[in-house]
PDB file of C-alpha atoms in Angstrom:
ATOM      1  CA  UNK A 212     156.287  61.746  20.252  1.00  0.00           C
ATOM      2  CA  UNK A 213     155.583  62.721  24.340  1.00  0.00           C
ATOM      3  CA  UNK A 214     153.278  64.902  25.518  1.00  0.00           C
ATOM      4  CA  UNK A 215     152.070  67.852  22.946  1.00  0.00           C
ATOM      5  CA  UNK A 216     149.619  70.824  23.797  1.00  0.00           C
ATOM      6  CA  UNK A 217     147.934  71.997  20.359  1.00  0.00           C
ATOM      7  CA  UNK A 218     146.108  75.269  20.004  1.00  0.00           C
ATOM      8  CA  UNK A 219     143.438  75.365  17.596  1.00  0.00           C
ATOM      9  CA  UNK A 220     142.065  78.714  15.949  1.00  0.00           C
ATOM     10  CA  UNK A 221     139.093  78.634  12.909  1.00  0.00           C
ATOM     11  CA  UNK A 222     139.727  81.761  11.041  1.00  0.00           C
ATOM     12  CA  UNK A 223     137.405  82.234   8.592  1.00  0.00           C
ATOM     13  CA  UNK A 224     137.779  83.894   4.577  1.00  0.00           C
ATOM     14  CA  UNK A 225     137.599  87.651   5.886  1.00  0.00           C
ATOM     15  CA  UNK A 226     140.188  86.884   8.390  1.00  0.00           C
ATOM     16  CA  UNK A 227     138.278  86.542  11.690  1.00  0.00           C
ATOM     17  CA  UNK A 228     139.582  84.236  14.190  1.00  0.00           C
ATOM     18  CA  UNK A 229     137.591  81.978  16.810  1.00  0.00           C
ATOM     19  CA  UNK A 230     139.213  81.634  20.487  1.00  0.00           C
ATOM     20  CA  UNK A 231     141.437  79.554  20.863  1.00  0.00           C
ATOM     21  CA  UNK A 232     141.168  75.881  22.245  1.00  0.00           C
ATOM     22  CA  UNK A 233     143.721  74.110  23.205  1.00  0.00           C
ATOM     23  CA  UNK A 234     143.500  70.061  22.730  1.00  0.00           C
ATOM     24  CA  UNK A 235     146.090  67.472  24.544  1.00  0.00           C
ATOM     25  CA  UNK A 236     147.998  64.321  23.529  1.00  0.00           C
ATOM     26  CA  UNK A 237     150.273  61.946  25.172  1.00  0.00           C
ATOM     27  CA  UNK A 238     151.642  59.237  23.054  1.00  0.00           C
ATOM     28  CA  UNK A 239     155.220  57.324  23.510  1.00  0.00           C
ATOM     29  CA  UNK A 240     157.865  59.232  24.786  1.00  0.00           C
ATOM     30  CA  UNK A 241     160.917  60.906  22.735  1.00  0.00           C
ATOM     31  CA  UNK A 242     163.751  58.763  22.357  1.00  0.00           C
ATOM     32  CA  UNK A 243     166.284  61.696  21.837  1.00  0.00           C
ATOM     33  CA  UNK A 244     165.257  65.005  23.500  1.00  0.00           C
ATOM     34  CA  UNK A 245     166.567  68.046  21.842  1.00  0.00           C
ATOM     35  CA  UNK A 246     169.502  69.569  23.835  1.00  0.00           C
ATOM     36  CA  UNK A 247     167.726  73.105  25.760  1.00  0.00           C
ATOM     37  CA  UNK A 248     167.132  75.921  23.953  1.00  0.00           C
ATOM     38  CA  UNK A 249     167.215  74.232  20.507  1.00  0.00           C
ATOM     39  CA  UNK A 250     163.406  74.705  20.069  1.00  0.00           C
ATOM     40  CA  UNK A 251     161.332  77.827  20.560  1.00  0.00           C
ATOM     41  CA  UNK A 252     157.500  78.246  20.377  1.00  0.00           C
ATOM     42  CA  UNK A 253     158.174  82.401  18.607  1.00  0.00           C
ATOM     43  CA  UNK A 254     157.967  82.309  15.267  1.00  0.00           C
ATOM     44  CA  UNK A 255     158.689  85.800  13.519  1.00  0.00           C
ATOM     45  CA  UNK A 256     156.218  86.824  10.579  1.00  0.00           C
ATOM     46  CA  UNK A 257     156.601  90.177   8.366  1.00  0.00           C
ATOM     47  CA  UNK A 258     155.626  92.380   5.480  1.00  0.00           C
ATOM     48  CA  UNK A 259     158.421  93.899   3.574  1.00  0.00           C
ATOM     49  CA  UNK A 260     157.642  97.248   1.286  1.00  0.00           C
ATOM     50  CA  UNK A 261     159.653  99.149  -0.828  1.00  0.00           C
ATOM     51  CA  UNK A 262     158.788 102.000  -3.140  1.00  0.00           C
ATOM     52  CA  UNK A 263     160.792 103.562  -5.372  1.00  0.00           C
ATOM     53  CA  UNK A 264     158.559 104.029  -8.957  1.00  0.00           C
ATOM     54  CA  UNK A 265     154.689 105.473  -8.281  1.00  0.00           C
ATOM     55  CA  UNK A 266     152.451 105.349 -10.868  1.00  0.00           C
ATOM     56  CA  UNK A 267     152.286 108.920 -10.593  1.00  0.00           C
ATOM     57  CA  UNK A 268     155.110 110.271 -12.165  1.00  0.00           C
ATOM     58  CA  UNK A 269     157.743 113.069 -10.683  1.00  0.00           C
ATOM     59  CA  UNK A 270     157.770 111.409  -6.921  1.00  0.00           C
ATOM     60  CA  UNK A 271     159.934 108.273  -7.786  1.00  0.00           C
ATOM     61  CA  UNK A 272     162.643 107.763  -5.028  1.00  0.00           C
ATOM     62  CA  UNK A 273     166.149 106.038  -5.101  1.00  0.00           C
ATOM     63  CA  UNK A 274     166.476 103.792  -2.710  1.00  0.00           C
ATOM     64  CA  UNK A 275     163.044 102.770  -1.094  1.00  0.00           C
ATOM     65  CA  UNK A 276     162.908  99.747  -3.104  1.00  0.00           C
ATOM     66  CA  UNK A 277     166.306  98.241  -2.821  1.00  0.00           C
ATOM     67  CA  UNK A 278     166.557  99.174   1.098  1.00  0.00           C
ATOM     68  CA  UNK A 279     163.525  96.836   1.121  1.00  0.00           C
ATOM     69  CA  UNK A 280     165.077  94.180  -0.793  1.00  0.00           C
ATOM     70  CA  UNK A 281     168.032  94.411   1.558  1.00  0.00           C
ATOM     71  CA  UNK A 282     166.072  94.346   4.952  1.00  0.00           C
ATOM     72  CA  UNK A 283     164.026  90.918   3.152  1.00  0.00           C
ATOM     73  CA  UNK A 284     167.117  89.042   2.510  1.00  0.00           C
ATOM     74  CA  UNK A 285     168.429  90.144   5.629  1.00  0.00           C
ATOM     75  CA  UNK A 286     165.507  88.689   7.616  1.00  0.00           C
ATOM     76  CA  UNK A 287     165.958  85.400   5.461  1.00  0.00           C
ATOM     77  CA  UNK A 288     169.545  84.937   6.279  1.00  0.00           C
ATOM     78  CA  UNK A 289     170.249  82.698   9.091  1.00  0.00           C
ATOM     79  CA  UNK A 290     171.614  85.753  10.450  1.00  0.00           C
ATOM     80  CA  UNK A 291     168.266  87.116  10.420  1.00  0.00           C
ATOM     81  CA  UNK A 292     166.493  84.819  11.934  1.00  0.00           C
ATOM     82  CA  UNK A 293     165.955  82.621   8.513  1.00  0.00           C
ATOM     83  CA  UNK A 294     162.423  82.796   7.945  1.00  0.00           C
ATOM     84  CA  UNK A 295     160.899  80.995   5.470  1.00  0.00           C
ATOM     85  CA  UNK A 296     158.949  82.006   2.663  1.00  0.00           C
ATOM     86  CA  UNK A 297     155.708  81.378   3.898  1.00  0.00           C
ATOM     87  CA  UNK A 298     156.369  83.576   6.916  1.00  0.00           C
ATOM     88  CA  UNK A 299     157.541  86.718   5.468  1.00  0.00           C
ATOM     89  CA  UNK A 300     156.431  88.638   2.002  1.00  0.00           C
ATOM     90  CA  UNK A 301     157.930  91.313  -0.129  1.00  0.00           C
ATOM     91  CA  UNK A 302     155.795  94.056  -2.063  1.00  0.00           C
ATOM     92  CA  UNK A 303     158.332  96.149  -4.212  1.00  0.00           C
ATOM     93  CA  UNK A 304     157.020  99.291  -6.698  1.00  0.00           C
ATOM     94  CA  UNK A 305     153.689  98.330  -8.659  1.00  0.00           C
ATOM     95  CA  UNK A 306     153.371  95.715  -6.330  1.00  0.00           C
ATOM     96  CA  UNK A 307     152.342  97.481  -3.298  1.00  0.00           C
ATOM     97  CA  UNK A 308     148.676  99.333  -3.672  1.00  0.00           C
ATOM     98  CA  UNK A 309     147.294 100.372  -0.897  1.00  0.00           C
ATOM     99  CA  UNK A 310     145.184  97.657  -1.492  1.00  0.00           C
ATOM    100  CA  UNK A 311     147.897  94.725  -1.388  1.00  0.00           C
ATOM    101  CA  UNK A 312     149.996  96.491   1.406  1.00  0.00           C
ATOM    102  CA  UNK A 313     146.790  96.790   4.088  1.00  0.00           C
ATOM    103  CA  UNK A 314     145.574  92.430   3.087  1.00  0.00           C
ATOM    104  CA  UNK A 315     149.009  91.449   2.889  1.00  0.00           C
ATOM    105  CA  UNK A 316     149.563  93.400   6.477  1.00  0.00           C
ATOM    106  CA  UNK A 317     146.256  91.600   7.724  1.00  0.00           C
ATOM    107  CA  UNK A 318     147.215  88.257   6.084  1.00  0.00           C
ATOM    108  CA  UNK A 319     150.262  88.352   7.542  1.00  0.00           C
ATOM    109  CA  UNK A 320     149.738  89.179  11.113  1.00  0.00           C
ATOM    110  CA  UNK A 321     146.780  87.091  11.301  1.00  0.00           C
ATOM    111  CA  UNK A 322     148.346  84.025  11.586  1.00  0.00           C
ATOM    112  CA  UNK A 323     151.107  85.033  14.303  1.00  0.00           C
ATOM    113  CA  UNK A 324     149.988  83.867  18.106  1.00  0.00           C
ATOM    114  CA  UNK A 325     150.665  85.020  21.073  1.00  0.00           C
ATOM    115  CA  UNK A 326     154.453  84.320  21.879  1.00  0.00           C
ATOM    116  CA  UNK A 327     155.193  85.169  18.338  1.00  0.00           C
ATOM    117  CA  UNK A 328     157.063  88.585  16.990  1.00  0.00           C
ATOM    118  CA  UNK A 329     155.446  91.021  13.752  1.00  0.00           C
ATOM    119  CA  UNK A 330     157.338  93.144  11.979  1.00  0.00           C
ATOM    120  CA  UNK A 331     156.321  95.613   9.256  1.00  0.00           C
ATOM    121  CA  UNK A 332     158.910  97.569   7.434  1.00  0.00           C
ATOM    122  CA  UNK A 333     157.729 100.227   5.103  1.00  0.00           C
ATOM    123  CA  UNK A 334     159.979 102.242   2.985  1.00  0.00           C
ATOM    124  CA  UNK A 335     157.985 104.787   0.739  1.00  0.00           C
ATOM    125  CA  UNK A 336     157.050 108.431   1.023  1.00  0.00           C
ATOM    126  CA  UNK A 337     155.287 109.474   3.679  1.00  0.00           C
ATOM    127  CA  UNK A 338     153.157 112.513   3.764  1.00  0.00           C
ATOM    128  CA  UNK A 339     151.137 114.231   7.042  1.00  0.00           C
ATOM    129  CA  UNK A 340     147.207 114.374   6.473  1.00  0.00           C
ATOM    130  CA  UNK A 341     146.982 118.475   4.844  1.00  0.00           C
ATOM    131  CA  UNK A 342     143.536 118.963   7.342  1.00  0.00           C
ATOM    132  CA  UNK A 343     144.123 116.251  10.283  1.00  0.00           C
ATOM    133  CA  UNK A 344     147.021 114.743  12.483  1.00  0.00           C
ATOM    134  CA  UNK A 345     147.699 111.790  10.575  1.00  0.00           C
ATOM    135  CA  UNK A 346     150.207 110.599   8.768  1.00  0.00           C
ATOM    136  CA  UNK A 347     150.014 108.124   5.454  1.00  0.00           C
ATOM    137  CA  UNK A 348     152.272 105.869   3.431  1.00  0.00           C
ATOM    138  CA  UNK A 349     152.101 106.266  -0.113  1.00  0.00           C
ATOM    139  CA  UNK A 350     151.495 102.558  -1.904  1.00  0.00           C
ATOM    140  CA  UNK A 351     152.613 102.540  -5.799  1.00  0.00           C
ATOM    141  CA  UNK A 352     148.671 103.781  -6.546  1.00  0.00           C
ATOM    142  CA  UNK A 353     148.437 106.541  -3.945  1.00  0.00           C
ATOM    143  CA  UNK A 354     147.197 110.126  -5.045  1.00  0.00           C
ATOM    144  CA  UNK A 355     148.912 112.934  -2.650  1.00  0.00           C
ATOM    145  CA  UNK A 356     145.550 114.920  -3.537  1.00  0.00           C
ATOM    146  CA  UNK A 357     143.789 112.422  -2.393  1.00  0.00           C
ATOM    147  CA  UNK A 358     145.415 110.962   0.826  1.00  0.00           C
ATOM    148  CA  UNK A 359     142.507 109.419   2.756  1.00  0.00           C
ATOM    149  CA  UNK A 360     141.266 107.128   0.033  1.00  0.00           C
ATOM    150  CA  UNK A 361     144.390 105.964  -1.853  1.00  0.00           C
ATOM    151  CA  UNK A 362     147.002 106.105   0.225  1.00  0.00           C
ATOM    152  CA  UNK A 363     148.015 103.714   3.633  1.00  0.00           C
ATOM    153  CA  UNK A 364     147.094 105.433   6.817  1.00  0.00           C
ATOM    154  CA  UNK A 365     149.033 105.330  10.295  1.00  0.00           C
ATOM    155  CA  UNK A 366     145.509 103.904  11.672  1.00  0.00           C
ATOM    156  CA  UNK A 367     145.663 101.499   9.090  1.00  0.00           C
ATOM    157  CA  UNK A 368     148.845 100.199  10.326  1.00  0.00           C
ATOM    158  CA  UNK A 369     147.859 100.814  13.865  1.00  0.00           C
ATOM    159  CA  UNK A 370     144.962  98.463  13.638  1.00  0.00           C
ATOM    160  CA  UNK A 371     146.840  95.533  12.202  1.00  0.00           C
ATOM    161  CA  UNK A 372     149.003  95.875  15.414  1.00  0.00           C
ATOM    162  CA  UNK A 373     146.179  96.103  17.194  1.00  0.00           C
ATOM    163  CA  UNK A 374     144.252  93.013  15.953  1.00  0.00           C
ATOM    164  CA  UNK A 375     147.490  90.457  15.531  1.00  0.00           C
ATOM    165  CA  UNK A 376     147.658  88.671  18.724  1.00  0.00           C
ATOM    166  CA  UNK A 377     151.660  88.458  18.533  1.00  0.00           C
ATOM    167  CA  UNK A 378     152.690  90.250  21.779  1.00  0.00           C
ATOM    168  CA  UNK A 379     156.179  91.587  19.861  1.00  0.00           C
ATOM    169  CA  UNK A 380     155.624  93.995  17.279  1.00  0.00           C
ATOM    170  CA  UNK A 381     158.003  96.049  15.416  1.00  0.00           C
ATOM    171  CA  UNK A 382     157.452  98.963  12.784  1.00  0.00           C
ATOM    172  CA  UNK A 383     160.302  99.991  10.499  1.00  0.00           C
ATOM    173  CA  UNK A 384     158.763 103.222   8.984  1.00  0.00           C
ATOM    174  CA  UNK A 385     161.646 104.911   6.363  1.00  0.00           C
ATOM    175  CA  UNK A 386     159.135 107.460   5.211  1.00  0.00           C
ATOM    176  CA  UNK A 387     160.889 110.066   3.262  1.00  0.00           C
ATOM    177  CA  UNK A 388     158.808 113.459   2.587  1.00  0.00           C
ATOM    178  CA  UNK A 389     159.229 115.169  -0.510  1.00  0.00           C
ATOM    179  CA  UNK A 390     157.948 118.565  -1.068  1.00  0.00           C
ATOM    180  CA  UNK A 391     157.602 117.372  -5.175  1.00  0.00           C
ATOM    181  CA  UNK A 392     154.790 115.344  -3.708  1.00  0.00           C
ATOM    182  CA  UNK A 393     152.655 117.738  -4.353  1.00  0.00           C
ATOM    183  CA  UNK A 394     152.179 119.448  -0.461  1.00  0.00           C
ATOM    184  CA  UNK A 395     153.926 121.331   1.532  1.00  0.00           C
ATOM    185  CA  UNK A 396     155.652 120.549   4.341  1.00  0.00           C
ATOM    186  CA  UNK A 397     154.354 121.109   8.087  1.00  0.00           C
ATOM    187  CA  UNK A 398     155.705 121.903  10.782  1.00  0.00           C
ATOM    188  CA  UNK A 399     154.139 118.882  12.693  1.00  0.00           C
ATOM    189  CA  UNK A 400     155.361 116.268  10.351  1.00  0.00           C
ATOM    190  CA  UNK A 401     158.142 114.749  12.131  1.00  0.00           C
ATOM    191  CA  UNK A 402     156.211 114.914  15.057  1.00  0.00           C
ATOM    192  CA  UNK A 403     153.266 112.948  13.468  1.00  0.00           C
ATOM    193  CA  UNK A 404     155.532 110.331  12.239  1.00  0.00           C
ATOM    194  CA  UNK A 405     157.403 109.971  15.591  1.00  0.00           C
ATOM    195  CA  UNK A 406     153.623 109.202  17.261  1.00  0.00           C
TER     196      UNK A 406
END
């Protein structure tokens, strides 16, 4: 009822998004307005991940998994804002590939607008590129010999932030290092993962 703005966004199967238009209505007016501040346009979206068991063996962690689990019933509490299923998702252990994390990421923050808030919390190992000055987030699949094609890079992250048109973003990286990962730890690491 009253006046509504709608904006209207195609998005297409890959994920790419038209401009958006925004179409008016006016139709009767609302009987009962809600008191002020009892509706907001934000809307929060996020991608929970947790990894304690890799499919390689010898680098399981602890806690990754259940830290996760905490932070995603957290965030559907009503004391965490309450959001509903459809606006948050969970990868635990054999769940999160590199592959689900980075189109679950994309899905995700694809369908936040503008006024909206993003958050991605990752809790996994983390390991700093052994030639460049990246960092990566090993998924359940990831290959510490291999970093660059199995594992979740900062950029990847960095360009889902990029793309989502949500002007609030937050990353929760708990990216442990292990030297039983297989490399050895640099000196630069905890500056990489601060950047």
């Amino acid at each position: 009822a009253g006046s509504n703005e709608f904006e209207i966004t195609a998005v297409n199967g890959v994920g790419r998004a038209s401009k958006p238009f925004v179409v008016s209505s006016s139709g009767p007016p609302l009987k009962n307005k809600p008191k002020s501040g009892t509706v907001s346009a934000t809307q929060v979206w996020a991608v929970v991940i947790g990894i304690s068991q890799y499919r390689k063996s010898g680098i399981s962690l602890k806690y990754a998994d259940r830290d996760a689990q905490a932070f995603f019933a957290f965030l559907r509490s009503p004391e965490g804002g309450g959001l509903s299923a459809d606006h948050i998702s969970l990868l635990l252990n054999e769940n999160a590939t590199r592959e689900s994390i980075i189109k679950t990421i994309g899905d995700k923050l694809n369908r936040a607008f503008e006024d909206d808030m993003v958050i991605i919390y990752i809790a996994c190992h983390g390991m700093p590129d052994p030639v460049g000055n990246e960092v990566y987030f090993l998924g359940y699949d990831a290959k510490p010999e291999n970093l660059a094609g199995t594992a979740v890079s900062q950029i990847d992250i960095e360009k889902a932030l990029t793309r989502t048109r949500a002007k609030k973003k937050l990353l929760i990286a708990d990216a442990c290092h292990s030297g039983s990962v297989g490399l050895g730890m640099r000196g630069n690491y905890a500056y990489l993962t601060n950047k």
